[in-house]
Amino acid sequence: MADKVLMKGNEAIAEAAIHAGCRHYFGYPITPQTEVAAYMAKVMPKIGGTFLQAESEIAAINMVYGVASCGLRVMTSSSSPGISLKGEGLSYLAGSDLPALVVNVQRGGPGLGGIQPSQSDYFQATRGGGHGDYHMIVLAPSSVQEMAELTVKGFELADKYRMTAMILADGTMGQMMEPVSLDFELEPVPEKPWATTGTKMAREHNIVNSLYLKPDELEKGNFDRYERYKIVEANETRYEEYLTNDADIVIAAFGIAARVSRNAVNEARRLGIKVGMIRPITLWPFPKAPFEKAAEHAKAFISVELSMGQMIEDVELATKCRVPVSLCNRAGGMIPSPAQVLDCIKKIANGGNN
Amino acid sequence: MVVFDKPHALLDVPLHYCPGCTHGIIHRLVAEAIDELGIEGKTIGVAPVGCSVMAYDYFACDMIEAAHGRAPAVATGVKRADPENHIVFTYQGDGDLASIGMAETVHAAARNENITVIFINNAIYGMTGGQMAPTSLPGQVTQTSPYGRDPKLCGYPIKVCEMLSELEGPEYLERVTVNNVKNVRNAKRAILKAFKNQIEGKGFSLIEVLSSCPTNWGMTPSNALKWIDEKMIPYYPLGVYKDRSAEKEVNK
Ligand SMILES: Cc1ncc(C[n+]2csc(CCOP(=O)(O)OP(=O)(O)O)c2C)c(N)n1
């Protein structure tokens, strides 16, 4: 029997990272992800690991780049404004095909914004965050248990595909407390013959680099990377479906929005409205298949988001706009209530638009 | 008989540097130090963004190419990945180290990060075609200071060794140059010491090398070397700015 402990979402991320063999953490203070760093600061020195408070998010992500170059599991965590600063590093990690885990416990924006929960970094995360053609594997937990599980999964996927995995959480997920079990099996860590750990005078030098001055070589790097991304799309797409089989109305929601929406779905079902929900767990790759399937019978989709409507574009793309998709949202740190989502459902059920 | 040979730590490939540029000499000094200390197999170098961006193709040890100015942060990660077995150096220009990467430089020094920093001060942005650097001299004409650097408009050059010497953190700071044989020998001694310090676990060592850029200074190679003597050294005096272990010896 797995032992369960009561933990905050942010702490679960930290503990799961350690469980996954991560011994290097670099960060810079920002609300609402503070507990990740605090946990690492306490635990890392006791297990021979490294916790380092960097001078900025830019420095932190580049320290991550250094450790990742050496083939070790490494992570950083931040919140929205800090992730913007990491954008440069995220692009370099992608350009150099380095595995790393980056956590974004989102808060409202733009600018300094606020410190309340948000999902308004969806575009930034799913489109890459920095310059150039690339993706990160973006994982969206909606429970403290998933904060832990997806952290471990994130390290494994990052290593497997030589990509950055991002945990896209929000302030609520970070702060909420739930029982967690960390009793899961780890996949073996793949060999990393490309790592810069010193030649030991036994091989040619390894180079970690994203510079290709010859455009045909750079193009080839991009083509190769996107071939790899196709494999990720085929094998690693994750989602949860809830009551979608007979649904007339299908909600799309992730993270905290999915928890709220689930209550609204239950209430609507009680009122006799056939509504279901698709909860993407990977935001990139986006789970297109369940949306395509649902579009065959659903009359409408509702994207429930803590933003001005970002994932809605992926829902429209996945359903090829065959069925109307409306937005049910709050922004700036506000969270939609189950009652608001129920209202959105009722309006659509009554033939209206949101 | 002395046979003149390429150091083992420098690969036998043509360098892309302009005629009269001193990057090549400094590469050689770094490689000689690596050879003499027998550390090539455990050394990881971090190249900057700047003229020496392709240093990863020249050094025989493992190499990483960092984002502009971030080499000290990357080096921090590499060192912390395996402090016992990794010897880590960065090789950075003045725009990289003293402008966009100043925070990373200062904080790596403040932490006394156990790395070796080779800092190439050529008073200009070489790679992008000769713009004003944080180290360009007052009055110096560059592409972005076409009437000469006016301190009233863009401030004064940053003296990196002097500035860092005020910090408690760093172990060793020295400014050298490579514009004649005597100075090259002296630079070699300093670079060797900067690596030895790391092997001995003493911490952050930075060697600032006053370097030439005939192409972007608009000078012949020999005039560029003279310009170092006449203009740069008076503004950037050579010498040791901090040597904590030596200070401790004296204070015993
Ligand atoms: C973020 C970013 N900004 C600007 C550049 C463009 N850039 C490339 S090299 C360089 C100047 C480097 O000058 P310096 O560090 O003095 O080295 P040098 O070329 O003189 O050796 C700049 C600004 C870049 N690559 N990345």
XYZ file of C-alpha atoms and ligand atoms in Angstrom:
632
model
C 0.000 0.000 0.000
C 1.299 3.365 -0.960
C 1.792 5.784 1.904
C 0.077 9.089 1.351
C 1.285 12.363 2.815
C -0.467 15.690 2.892
C 1.471 18.173 0.794
C 1.207 21.504 -0.936
C 1.341 21.295 -4.719
C 4.624 23.185 -4.866
C 6.197 20.878 -2.283
C 4.972 17.852 -4.191
C 6.830 19.100 -7.259
C 10.031 19.500 -5.253
C 9.764 16.120 -3.549
C 8.895 14.362 -6.813
C 11.889 15.986 -8.520
C 14.182 14.620 -5.841
C 12.481 11.233 -6.194
C 13.247 11.400 -9.936
C 16.943 11.862 -9.197
C 17.170 15.613 -9.669
C 20.038 16.891 -7.514
C 20.401 20.387 -8.979
C 17.934 23.195 -8.516
C 18.426 26.842 -9.476
C 15.838 29.540 -8.898
C 15.035 33.119 -8.110
C 12.309 34.090 -5.621
C 8.837 34.829 -6.979
C 5.291 34.273 -5.733
C 3.441 31.875 -6.034
C 6.128 29.204 -6.516
C 8.169 30.054 -3.418
C 7.633 26.697 -1.714
C 9.478 24.823 -4.449
C 12.666 26.750 -3.751
C 12.169 26.679 0.021
C 11.788 22.898 -0.047
C 14.864 22.472 -2.233
C 16.898 24.802 -0.015
C 16.096 22.605 2.957
C 16.527 19.205 1.399
C 19.266 19.490 -1.249
C 22.188 20.170 1.134
C 21.202 17.115 3.190
C 21.298 14.717 0.239
C 24.437 16.010 -1.422
C 22.500 18.047 -3.961
C 22.804 21.640 -5.084
C 20.348 24.387 -4.266
C 21.464 27.743 -5.557
C 19.572 31.004 -5.466
C 20.675 32.642 -8.682
C 21.026 36.379 -9.286
C 18.126 36.304 -11.759
C 15.901 33.956 -13.703
C 18.245 34.466 -16.632
C 21.177 33.185 -14.607
C 19.088 30.343 -13.162
C 18.065 28.972 -16.552
C 21.665 29.211 -17.754
C 22.866 27.290 -14.708
C 20.261 24.723 -15.702
C 21.795 24.794 -19.194
C 25.209 24.054 -17.672
C 24.063 21.078 -15.608
C 21.910 19.762 -18.456
C 24.986 19.893 -20.714
C 26.636 17.508 -18.271
C 23.744 15.072 -18.647
C 22.283 15.365 -15.139
C 18.654 15.910 -14.191
C 18.176 19.559 -13.353
C 15.317 21.965 -12.830
C 14.237 25.503 -12.169
C 10.892 26.911 -11.135
C 9.385 30.342 -11.432
C 6.196 32.217 -12.129
C 5.083 34.167 -15.174
C 7.337 37.287 -15.141
C 10.311 35.061 -14.334
C 9.450 32.664 -17.146
C 9.579 35.579 -19.579
C 13.177 36.140 -18.503
C 13.908 32.465 -18.988
C 12.669 32.689 -22.578
C 16.173 33.144 -23.947
C 17.446 30.117 -22.069
C 14.470 27.984 -23.121
C 15.300 28.720 -26.740
C 18.967 27.815 -26.234
C 18.033 24.590 -24.418
C 15.879 23.656 -27.415
C 18.553 24.682 -29.920
C 21.122 22.535 -28.123
C 18.673 19.636 -27.587
C 19.185 19.582 -23.839
C 16.768 17.912 -21.411
C 15.565 19.980 -18.456
C 12.499 20.542 -16.308
C 11.032 24.018 -15.917
C 8.077 24.768 -13.675
C 5.778 27.737 -14.230
C 3.335 28.323 -11.383
C 1.419 30.954 -13.293
C 0.088 34.249 -11.991
C -1.951 36.925 -13.703
C -0.383 39.251 -16.268
C 0.674 41.038 -18.398
C 3.538 42.993 -16.884
C 4.000 42.614 -13.185
C 0.339 41.613 -13.158
C -0.692 40.114 -9.837
C 0.071 37.136 -7.674
C -3.237 35.303 -8.018
C -3.650 32.165 -10.152
C -3.831 32.382 -13.898
C -3.481 30.333 -17.068
C -2.501 33.216 -19.286
C 0.947 31.824 -20.161
C -0.640 29.086 -22.296
C 0.514 30.636 -25.570
C 3.986 31.313 -24.192
C 4.339 27.707 -23.008
C 2.773 25.829 -25.905
C 4.425 27.914 -28.611
C 7.863 27.679 -27.034
C 8.351 30.878 -25.057
C 11.509 32.097 -26.746
C 12.685 32.773 -30.297
C 12.942 30.224 -33.069
C 11.109 27.081 -34.143
C 10.739 24.745 -31.196
C 8.409 23.212 -28.669
C 8.535 22.162 -25.072
C 6.552 19.255 -23.686
C 3.958 21.091 -21.590
C 2.289 19.214 -18.754
C -0.769 20.572 -16.945
C -1.500 18.984 -13.567
C -4.908 19.346 -11.974
C -4.248 17.756 -8.581
C -1.389 17.663 -6.126
C -0.897 14.001 -7.001
C -0.481 15.011 -10.631
C 1.941 17.785 -9.682
C 4.145 14.971 -8.382
C 3.484 12.427 -11.137
C 3.940 14.850 -14.002
C 7.163 16.161 -12.484
C 8.629 12.664 -12.626
C 7.128 12.112 -16.079
C 8.537 15.466 -17.164
C 12.094 14.427 -16.304
C 11.609 11.121 -18.097
C 10.172 12.678 -21.243
C 12.836 15.387 -21.241
C 15.594 12.769 -21.156
C 13.901 10.510 -23.673
C 13.379 13.208 -26.300
C 16.161 15.657 -25.353
C 13.602 18.405 -24.798
C 12.589 20.785 -22.072
C 9.514 19.666 -20.194
C 7.461 22.393 -18.581
C 5.015 21.933 -15.738
C 2.359 24.569 -16.391
C 0.572 24.944 -13.089
C -1.036 27.940 -11.446
C -1.119 29.566 -8.026
C -4.017 27.414 -6.806
C -2.356 24.146 -7.779
C 0.825 25.331 -6.097
C -0.813 26.296 -2.842
C -3.516 23.644 -2.388
C -2.899 20.734 -0.031
C -3.910 17.174 -0.882
C -2.711 13.684 -0.012
C 0.058 12.498 -2.322
C 1.732 9.186 -2.916
C 5.237 9.256 -4.303
C 5.315 5.541 -4.687
C 5.884 5.248 -8.412
C 8.351 3.357 -10.515
C 11.017 5.237 -12.396
C 11.994 4.453 -15.945
C 15.722 3.864 -16.432
C 17.635 7.034 -17.333
C 18.878 6.852 -20.940
C 22.592 7.023 -21.779
C 23.798 10.521 -22.643
C 26.924 10.054 -24.754
C 26.649 13.663 -25.931
C 27.173 15.137 -22.434
C 30.131 17.433 -21.732
C 31.653 15.667 -18.748
C 35.270 15.789 -19.887
C 36.834 13.681 -22.631
C 38.950 11.692 -20.107
C 41.288 11.664 -23.139
C 39.264 8.700 -24.327
C 37.018 10.227 -26.992
C 36.686 13.251 -29.278
C 35.421 16.371 -27.596
C 31.701 16.825 -27.174
C 30.189 20.177 -28.082
C 26.906 21.548 -26.773
C 25.901 24.245 -29.195
C 23.010 25.946 -30.941
C 25.003 27.977 -33.508
C 24.886 26.861 -37.142
C 26.075 29.576 -39.479
C 25.350 27.494 -42.566
C 21.611 27.821 -43.185
C 21.270 24.351 -44.722
C 22.753 22.796 -41.567
C 20.498 24.897 -39.363
C 17.517 23.897 -41.469
C 18.442 20.244 -41.115
C 18.617 20.659 -37.339
C 15.110 22.123 -37.391
C 13.770 19.374 -39.654
C 15.311 16.664 -37.471
C 13.923 18.245 -34.325
C 10.438 18.383 -35.786
C 10.668 14.717 -36.810
C 11.331 14.002 -33.144
C 8.377 16.207 -32.188
C 6.147 14.045 -34.427
C 7.126 11.000 -32.381
C 6.305 12.907 -29.205
C 2.910 13.841 -30.635
C 2.215 10.245 -31.579
C 3.340 8.656 -28.316
C 3.083 11.111 -25.480
C -0.233 12.920 -25.832
C -2.231 12.676 -22.626
C -5.723 13.700 -21.662
C -8.678 12.694 -19.535
C -12.213 12.389 -20.831
C -15.196 12.796 -18.565
C -18.706 11.896 -19.748
C -17.953 12.809 -23.361
C -19.472 9.740 -25.085
C -22.984 11.081 -25.428
C -22.223 14.752 -24.837
C -23.932 17.525 -26.782
C -21.716 20.077 -25.143
C -18.029 19.415 -24.468
C -15.966 21.502 -22.131
C -12.238 21.889 -22.665
C -10.380 22.745 -19.494
C -7.042 22.014 -17.833
C -5.553 22.500 -14.387
C -7.696 24.321 -11.863
C -10.262 25.202 -14.570
C -10.895 21.479 -15.076
C -11.600 20.966 -11.392
C -14.087 23.790 -11.363
C -15.658 22.585 -14.609
C -16.064 19.039 -13.344
C -18.411 20.300 -10.639
C -20.358 22.260 -13.222
C -20.577 19.203 -15.493
C -21.985 17.103 -12.632
C -24.531 19.767 -11.800
C -25.570 20.168 -15.458
C -25.959 16.400 -15.832
C -28.242 16.452 -12.778
C -30.318 19.043 -14.651
C -30.447 16.712 -17.659
C -27.979 18.569 -19.902
C -25.685 16.199 -21.761
C -22.324 17.753 -21.113
C -18.868 16.248 -20.824
C -15.285 17.399 -20.525
C -11.946 16.811 -22.183
C -9.066 17.678 -19.919
C -5.764 18.007 -21.788
C -2.891 16.841 -19.588
C -0.297 17.556 -22.240
C -0.929 21.038 -23.623
C 1.859 20.427 -26.094
C 1.394 18.026 -27.722
C -2.253 19.042 -27.687
C -4.653 16.083 -27.619
C -6.394 16.636 -30.939
C -7.876 13.139 -31.277
C -10.520 13.296 -28.519
C -11.645 16.688 -29.797
C -11.942 15.395 -33.372
C -13.941 12.454 -32.097
C -16.220 14.574 -29.909
C -16.825 17.010 -32.773
C -18.673 14.183 -34.532
C -21.538 14.309 -32.052
C -21.155 17.454 -29.976
C -23.084 20.578 -30.936
C -20.834 22.979 -29.069
C -17.551 23.252 -27.220
C -16.806 25.549 -24.331
C -13.219 26.423 -23.424
C -13.010 27.256 -19.736
C -9.864 29.215 -19.011
C -8.225 31.551 -16.519
C -7.160 33.803 -19.395
C -8.649 35.873 -22.183
C -8.939 32.730 -24.290
C -5.766 31.008 -25.405
C -6.369 27.252 -25.422
C -9.591 27.982 -27.297
C -7.516 28.427 -30.445
C -6.162 24.888 -30.129
C -9.704 23.584 -29.596
C -10.814 25.376 -32.762
C -7.828 23.964 -34.649
C -8.447 20.452 -33.329
C -12.149 20.550 -34.271
C -11.332 22.394 -37.522
C -14.073 24.878 -36.537
C -16.741 22.342 -37.432
C -18.575 23.073 -34.190
C -18.828 26.464 -32.476
C -16.399 26.949 -29.600
C -17.167 29.567 -26.987
C -15.127 30.936 -24.139
C -16.047 30.854 -20.472
C -13.353 32.684 -18.600
C -12.007 34.878 -15.850
C -8.675 36.670 -16.053
C -6.138 38.629 -14.064
C -6.065 36.188 -11.167
C -9.796 35.563 -10.884
C -11.096 31.985 -10.988
C -14.378 31.012 -12.638
C -16.811 29.485 -10.163
C -18.749 26.255 -10.871
C -21.862 28.470 -11.009
C -20.342 30.620 -13.751
C -19.384 27.553 -15.775
C -22.869 26.107 -15.225
C -24.331 29.363 -16.533
C -22.125 29.121 -19.613
C -23.346 25.533 -20.144
C -27.003 26.515 -19.684
C -26.739 29.395 -22.153
C -25.284 27.103 -24.799
C -27.847 24.411 -24.015
C -30.586 26.990 -24.537
C -29.190 27.790 -27.956
C -27.387 30.970 -26.997
C -23.821 32.114 -27.313
C -21.501 33.004 -24.484
C 66.464 21.636 -29.078
C 63.109 23.336 -28.633
C 60.486 22.138 -31.078
C 57.646 24.584 -31.689
C 54.457 22.569 -31.597
C 50.768 23.176 -31.301
C 49.506 22.523 -27.780
C 47.526 19.291 -27.559
C 44.518 21.107 -26.115
C 44.271 23.206 -29.279
C 42.907 21.259 -32.243
C 44.776 21.313 -35.516
C 42.216 23.392 -37.398
C 42.538 26.844 -38.981
C 41.311 29.669 -36.735
C 38.949 32.192 -38.302
C 40.360 35.275 -36.564
C 41.432 38.378 -38.512
C 45.140 39.018 -39.153
C 46.701 40.731 -36.142
C 43.923 39.773 -33.739
C 45.294 38.460 -30.465
C 42.519 35.900 -29.815
C 44.785 33.264 -31.388
C 47.653 33.974 -28.991
C 45.337 33.820 -26.000
C 43.770 30.552 -27.197
C 47.265 29.150 -27.345
C 48.117 30.314 -23.816
C 44.954 28.742 -22.433
C 45.701 25.491 -24.274
C 49.312 25.473 -23.023
C 48.096 25.906 -19.468
C 45.663 23.001 -19.907
C 48.470 20.851 -21.323
C 50.955 21.720 -18.599
C 48.472 20.956 -15.853
C 47.397 17.737 -17.582
C 43.712 18.610 -17.239
C 42.409 18.388 -20.807
C 40.371 15.263 -20.104
C 38.452 16.902 -17.272
C 38.194 20.422 -18.639
C 34.975 21.879 -19.995
C 35.203 25.252 -21.713
C 32.356 27.696 -22.154
C 32.488 29.862 -25.282
C 30.765 33.254 -25.433
C 28.843 35.122 -28.085
C 31.392 37.313 -29.821
C 34.363 36.770 -32.094
C 35.406 33.725 -30.060
C 31.976 32.100 -30.356
C 33.516 29.245 -32.317
C 36.174 28.530 -29.695
C 34.272 25.265 -29.275
C 35.772 24.116 -32.571
C 39.305 25.027 -31.498
C 39.783 23.609 -28.009
C 40.190 19.847 -27.756
C 38.392 19.587 -24.421
C 34.607 19.351 -24.104
C 32.994 22.672 -25.013
C 29.694 24.452 -24.531
C 28.442 27.482 -26.405
C 26.557 29.831 -24.069
C 24.055 32.601 -24.726
C 25.447 36.151 -24.905
C 26.853 37.064 -21.482
C 25.656 33.935 -19.709
C 28.897 31.942 -19.696
C 29.558 32.410 -15.957
C 26.081 31.064 -15.142
C 26.527 28.125 -17.514
C 29.977 27.494 -16.026
C 28.437 27.581 -12.547
C 26.086 24.773 -13.600
C 28.909 22.748 -15.144
C 31.080 23.151 -12.057
C 28.270 22.288 -9.673
C 27.403 19.227 -11.748
C 30.657 17.605 -10.594
C 32.842 19.938 -8.518
C 35.479 17.263 -7.862
C 36.047 16.287 -11.465
C 35.210 19.268 -13.648
C 37.698 22.008 -14.473
C 35.682 24.808 -16.019
C 36.723 27.940 -17.849
C 34.839 30.655 -19.668
C 36.335 32.705 -22.474
C 34.499 36.008 -22.962
C 34.745 39.353 -24.706
C 34.068 42.720 -23.089
C 30.565 43.147 -24.463
C 29.737 39.637 -23.329
C 31.294 39.862 -19.869
C 30.981 43.521 -18.917
C 27.773 44.626 -20.614
C 25.024 42.075 -21.227
C 26.557 39.554 -18.823
C 27.647 41.911 -16.048
C 25.237 40.455 -13.491
C 26.433 36.916 -14.197
C 30.069 38.062 -13.937
C 29.657 39.954 -10.679
C 27.648 37.225 -8.991
C 29.940 34.389 -10.055
C 32.790 36.453 -8.576
C 30.807 37.271 -5.436
C 30.048 33.570 -4.909
C 33.735 32.828 -5.444
C 32.562 30.235 -7.936
C 35.484 27.878 -8.434
C 35.965 28.617 -12.145
C 38.511 30.335 -14.377
C 37.409 33.303 -16.470
C 39.486 34.483 -19.417
C 38.301 37.983 -20.235
C 39.286 39.474 -23.587
C 39.159 43.259 -23.391
C 39.553 44.672 -26.900
C 37.617 47.871 -26.172
C 35.122 47.129 -28.937
C 32.361 44.794 -30.132
C 34.349 42.865 -32.684
C 31.945 40.340 -34.067
C 29.095 42.720 -34.843
C 31.408 45.044 -36.718
C 32.926 47.512 -34.289
C 30.353 49.081 -32.008
C 31.099 50.841 -28.726
C 31.847 48.433 -25.874
C 31.537 49.028 -22.133
C 35.336 49.215 -22.235
C 35.721 51.575 -25.213
C 37.959 54.474 -24.195
C 36.750 58.078 -23.833
C 37.000 59.642 -27.275
C 37.270 56.286 -29.031
C 35.609 56.319 -32.435
C 33.415 53.297 -33.132
C 30.457 52.599 -35.393
C 28.044 53.651 -32.621
C 30.211 56.448 -31.259
C 31.172 58.009 -34.607
C 32.187 61.317 -32.952
C 34.193 59.557 -30.273
C 32.901 58.104 -27.016
C 31.511 61.032 -25.049
C 31.450 60.184 -21.333
C 28.743 62.832 -20.817
C 26.440 60.867 -23.126
C 27.406 57.277 -22.502
C 29.435 57.248 -19.347
C 32.909 55.990 -18.650
C 34.502 52.655 -19.486
C 34.164 49.928 -16.901
C 37.342 48.779 -15.245
C 36.395 45.205 -14.490
C 39.359 44.115 -12.357
C 39.185 47.253 -10.227
C 35.441 46.882 -9.779
C 35.521 43.197 -8.855
C 38.453 43.726 -6.491
C 36.067 45.508 -4.116
C 34.176 42.246 -3.648
C 34.932 39.898 -0.800
C 34.357 36.901 -3.053
C 36.913 36.471 -5.802
C 40.219 34.704 -5.267
C 42.301 36.155 -8.037
C 42.072 39.086 -10.448
C 44.856 40.119 -12.780
C 45.109 42.283 -15.887
C 47.679 41.333 -18.510
C 48.256 41.880 -22.210
C 49.859 40.017 -25.093
C 51.270 42.823 -27.248
C 54.927 41.740 -26.959
C 56.926 38.658 -26.027
C 57.500 39.723 -22.447
C 53.828 40.449 -21.941
C 52.832 37.154 -23.558
C 55.047 35.278 -21.082
C 53.523 37.187 -18.232
C 50.012 36.480 -19.481
C 50.879 32.795 -19.641
C 51.966 32.829 -16.003
C 48.711 34.508 -14.969
C 46.498 32.116 -16.940
C 48.358 29.127 -15.542
C 47.838 30.473 -12.034
C 44.127 31.008 -12.697
C 43.751 27.317 -13.576
C 45.956 26.179 -10.677
C 43.781 28.150 -8.300
C 40.765 26.199 -9.511
C 42.542 22.854 -9.159
C 43.462 23.834 -5.603
C 39.836 24.769 -4.910
C 40.646 28.404 -4.230
C 37.782 29.837 -6.227
C 37.038 32.492 -8.806
C 39.983 33.650 -10.910
C 39.624 36.186 -13.697
C 42.403 37.135 -16.067
C 41.664 40.253 -18.099
C 43.722 40.287 -21.284
C 44.042 43.599 -23.117
C 43.637 42.495 -26.692
C 43.809 44.036 -30.147
C 41.210 44.416 -32.871
C 43.038 45.895 -35.890
C 40.031 45.345 -38.161
C 37.548 47.334 -36.123
C 40.050 49.801 -34.713
C 41.001 50.573 -38.337
C 44.723 50.020 -37.766
C 47.549 47.854 -39.014
C 48.320 44.935 -36.691
C 51.546 46.573 -35.511
C 49.870 49.916 -34.814
C 47.158 48.079 -32.913
C 49.777 46.540 -30.624
C 51.234 50.019 -30.102
C 47.767 51.388 -29.328
C 47.526 48.896 -26.461
C 50.725 50.387 -24.989
C 49.853 54.000 -25.646
C 46.116 54.155 -24.979
C 44.843 51.065 -23.275
C 47.451 50.359 -20.606
C 47.349 53.937 -19.243
C 43.585 53.560 -18.769
C 43.705 49.903 -17.761
C 46.923 49.464 -15.749
C 48.361 45.953 -15.807
C 48.856 44.059 -12.594
C 47.336 41.924 -9.872
C 44.146 43.436 -8.434
C 43.384 40.715 -5.986
C 45.196 37.627 -4.767
C 43.521 36.439 -1.628
C 45.896 33.577 -0.895
C 48.900 35.886 -1.206
C 47.210 38.457 1.058
C 46.693 35.737 3.645
C 50.373 34.804 3.438
C 51.393 38.425 4.024
C 49.009 38.819 6.966
C 50.243 35.704 8.738
C 21.118 38.599 -26.906
C 22.038 38.999 -27.980
N 22.233 40.306 -28.215
C 23.083 40.683 -29.199
C 23.747 39.763 -29.956
C 24.649 40.213 -31.072
N 26.074 40.115 -30.780
C 26.821 39.110 -31.242
S 28.437 39.269 -30.851
C 28.162 40.724 -30.044
C 29.275 41.546 -29.466
C 30.327 40.794 -28.791
O 31.344 41.666 -28.448
P 32.430 41.290 -27.391
O 31.830 40.551 -26.265
O 33.167 42.529 -27.030
O 33.382 40.240 -28.130
P 34.297 40.397 -29.432
O 33.414 40.106 -30.604
O 34.861 41.777 -29.467
O 35.354 39.347 -29.276
C 26.811 41.061 -30.094
C 26.263 42.281 -29.510
C 23.502 38.391 -29.672
N 24.083 37.391 -30.358
N 22.660 38.037 -28.671
